[in-house]
Each structure stands twice: as structure tokens, then as C-alpha cells.
mmCIF file of C-alpha atoms in Angstrom:
data_model
loop_
_atom_site.group_PDB
_atom_site.id
_atom_site.type_symbol
_atom_site.label_atom_id
_atom_site.label_comp_id
_atom_site.label_asym_id
_atom_site.label_seq_id
_atom_site.Cartn_x
_atom_site.Cartn_y
_atom_site.Cartn_z
ATOM 1 C CA UNK A 156 106.739 98.289 99.722
ATOM 2 C CA UNK A 157 106.632 97.971 95.684
ATOM 3 C CA UNK A 158 106.463 102.053 94.291
ATOM 4 C CA UNK A 159 102.094 102.871 94.589
ATOM 5 C CA UNK A 160 101.269 98.966 95.738
ATOM 6 C CA UNK A 161 99.078 100.814 98.481
ATOM 7 C CA UNK A 162 96.936 102.051 95.607
ATOM 8 C CA UNK A 163 95.889 98.873 94.431
ATOM 9 C CA UNK A 164 92.513 97.866 94.939
ATOM 10 C CA UNK A 165 91.896 95.002 97.530
ATOM 11 C CA UNK A 166 95.481 94.819 98.807
ATOM 12 C CA UNK A 167 95.369 91.944 101.977
ATOM 13 C CA UNK A 168 97.966 92.138 104.397
ATOM 14 C CA UNK A 169 98.675 88.383 103.322
ATOM 15 C CA UNK A 170 99.524 90.072 99.498
ATOM 16 C CA UNK A 171 101.792 93.067 101.652
ATOM 17 C CA UNK A 172 103.235 90.134 103.973
ATOM 18 C CA UNK A 173 104.322 87.892 100.857
ATOM 19 C CA UNK A 174 105.857 90.754 98.928
ATOM 20 C CA UNK A 175 108.006 91.714 101.824
ATOM 21 C CA UNK A 176 109.146 88.402 102.801
ATOM 22 C CA UNK A 177 107.439 87.356 106.728
ATOM 23 C CA UNK A 178 103.893 86.077 107.556
ATOM 24 C CA UNK A 179 100.658 87.592 107.861
ATOM 25 C CA UNK A 180 100.683 87.368 111.613
ATOM 26 C CA UNK A 181 104.414 89.156 112.311
ATOM 27 C CA UNK A 182 103.174 91.938 110.020
ATOM 28 C CA UNK A 183 99.529 92.371 111.569
ATOM 29 C CA UNK A 184 101.276 92.176 115.332
ATOM 30 C CA UNK A 185 103.950 94.600 113.638
ATOM 31 C CA UNK A 186 101.107 97.020 112.687
ATOM 32 C CA UNK A 187 98.846 96.369 116.270
ATOM 33 C CA UNK A 188 101.802 97.132 118.813
ATOM 34 C CA UNK A 189 104.778 99.380 117.143
ATOM 35 C CA UNK A 190 102.948 101.090 115.148
ATOM 36 C CA UNK A 191 99.626 101.328 117.186
ATOM 37 C CA UNK A 192 97.573 100.576 113.976
ATOM 38 C CA UNK A 193 95.743 98.086 111.882
ATOM 39 C CA UNK A 194 96.613 97.508 108.203
ATOM 40 C CA UNK A 195 93.490 98.954 107.343
ATOM 41 C CA UNK A 196 94.077 101.718 108.890
ATOM 42 C CA UNK A 197 97.754 102.388 107.795
ATOM 43 C CA UNK A 198 96.656 101.797 104.319
ATOM 44 C CA UNK A 199 94.086 104.331 103.952
ATOM 45 C CA UNK A 200 96.242 106.493 105.602
ATOM 46 C CA UNK A 201 98.577 106.394 103.035
ATOM 47 C CA UNK A 202 95.670 106.388 100.656
ATOM 48 C CA UNK A 203 94.638 109.664 101.843
ATOM 49 C CA UNK A 204 97.900 111.134 101.701
ATOM 50 C CA UNK A 205 97.820 110.295 98.017
ATOM 51 C CA UNK A 206 94.508 111.308 97.690
ATOM 52 C CA UNK A 207 94.847 114.774 98.977
ATOM 53 C CA UNK A 208 97.799 115.696 96.667
ATOM 54 C CA UNK A 209 96.018 114.355 93.367
ATOM 55 C CA UNK A 210 92.865 116.416 94.385
ATOM 56 C CA UNK A 211 95.071 119.579 94.859
ATOM 57 C CA UNK A 212 97.405 118.999 91.860
ATOM 58 C CA UNK A 213 95.259 117.260 88.842
ATOM 59 C CA UNK A 214 91.964 119.339 87.942
ATOM 60 C CA UNK A 215 91.268 117.309 84.960
ATOM 61 C CA UNK A 216 90.189 114.229 87.210
ATOM 62 C CA UNK A 217 86.785 114.070 88.766
ATOM 63 C CA UNK A 218 87.067 112.996 92.568
ATOM 64 C CA UNK A 219 85.286 109.628 91.367
ATOM 65 C CA UNK A 220 88.395 108.626 89.105
ATOM 66 C CA UNK A 221 91.007 109.830 92.068
ATOM 67 C CA UNK A 222 89.206 107.580 94.383
ATOM 68 C CA UNK A 223 89.282 104.701 92.614
ATOM 69 C CA UNK A 224 93.153 105.593 91.658
ATOM 70 C CA UNK A 225 93.988 105.743 95.040
ATOM 71 C CA UNK A 226 92.249 102.676 95.759
ATOM 72 C CA UNK A 227 89.037 102.615 96.973
ATOM 73 C CA UNK A 228 86.420 100.671 95.522
ATOM 74 C CA UNK A 229 83.631 102.597 96.595
ATOM 75 C CA UNK A 230 83.328 106.574 96.202
ATOM 76 C CA UNK A 231 81.204 106.835 99.141
ATOM 77 C CA UNK A 232 83.708 105.174 101.478
ATOM 78 C CA UNK A 233 86.327 107.580 100.138
ATOM 79 C CA UNK A 234 84.577 110.522 100.653
ATOM 80 C CA UNK A 235 83.540 109.303 104.727
ATOM 81 C CA UNK A 236 87.351 108.558 105.147
ATOM 82 C CA UNK A 237 88.620 111.134 103.614
ATOM 83 C CA UNK A 238 86.613 113.528 106.234
ATOM 84 C CA UNK A 239 87.240 111.730 109.107
ATOM 85 C CA UNK A 240 91.321 112.160 108.057
ATOM 86 C CA UNK A 241 91.232 115.881 106.826
ATOM 87 C CA UNK A 242 87.720 117.509 108.123
ATOM 88 C CA UNK A 243 86.467 118.488 105.088
ATOM 89 C CA UNK A 244 84.807 116.821 101.950
ATOM 90 C CA UNK A 245 86.937 116.328 99.238
ATOM 91 C CA UNK A 246 84.787 118.222 97.028
ATOM 92 C CA UNK A 247 85.276 121.437 99.990
ATOM 93 C CA UNK A 248 89.329 120.045 99.460
ATOM 94 C CA UNK A 249 89.664 120.678 96.082
ATOM 95 C CA UNK A 250 87.896 123.914 95.496
ATOM 96 C CA UNK A 251 89.716 125.120 98.296
ATOM 97 C CA UNK A 252 93.114 124.202 96.096
ATOM 98 C CA UNK A 253 91.576 125.212 92.988
ATOM 99 C CA UNK A 254 90.568 129.010 94.321
ATOM 100 C CA UNK A 255 93.866 129.438 95.996
ATOM 101 C CA UNK A 256 95.671 128.924 92.389
ATOM 102 C CA UNK A 257 93.682 131.174 90.990
ATOM 103 C CA UNK A 258 94.118 133.838 93.643
ATOM 104 C CA UNK A 259 98.159 132.744 93.378
ATOM 105 C CA UNK A 260 97.683 133.110 89.604
ATOM 106 C CA UNK A 261 95.725 136.293 89.438
ATOM 107 C CA UNK A 262 99.324 137.934 91.282
ATOM 108 C CA UNK A 263 96.840 139.001 94.561
ATOM 109 C CA UNK A 264 98.414 138.266 97.657
ATOM 110 C CA UNK A 265 96.527 137.301 100.749
ATOM 111 C CA UNK A 266 96.617 140.809 102.292
ATOM 112 C CA UNK A 267 95.133 142.187 99.267
ATOM 113 C CA UNK A 268 92.710 139.568 99.480
ATOM 114 C CA UNK A 269 91.942 141.037 103.202
ATOM 115 C CA UNK A 270 91.919 144.374 102.495
ATOM 116 C CA UNK A 271 88.996 143.943 100.158
#
């Protein structure tokens, strides 16, 4: 699949099939039988990986902006999928990443934090 096309909102299995030169029925069967998932779950998994990276790396972007950049049309849907995939909210994850960056920047090691 073309670079980062999975981030397009409303990407369909029909569009993907056309992009890679196959038909929708064959591609759907491939997802179900070979990958043991659905197209939508596969697509959301790719988007979640990108969202997690962006939440960790892009401090200046809001969670809503990241959700839309990753192809989600609803912050609520993004939030519930993120919790399902990673067991925490996007805000919790972003906050953890920021704390970790702050601790690394201060020169305090994990062992030093434990002793405090």
C-alpha cells in the first residue's frame, strides 16, 4: 500500500483492492483467512501504531489533531480504540511519555527516582 495511505479518513477495502490491483472479495478473504482479522481491524491497528508514536513524539499537537491525522473522524472513537489496544487513554499515554522525557532531560535515572 502506498506510503501512509492508511491514514486517509474513510479508506475502504474497495479503494485498497484497487490500489494493489486485486478485487475486494479476494482481499477480504485474505484478511479473514490469512491474517485472521478484518480489514477494519487491520487498518485501525496500523493507525494505532502511528497514533502512539505521534502522542509520544509530537508534544505540540492535541490528541484530537493526532486522531484526525491518523484517519479517525471522531475523537471518541479514537479514544475507545486506543484504550482497547493499549489499556490506557491517549491522555494517560501522552502524559507518561512527557514525564519520561522530563526525567530523562533532568539527568535523573530510574534508580535515583526509586530512591527519592
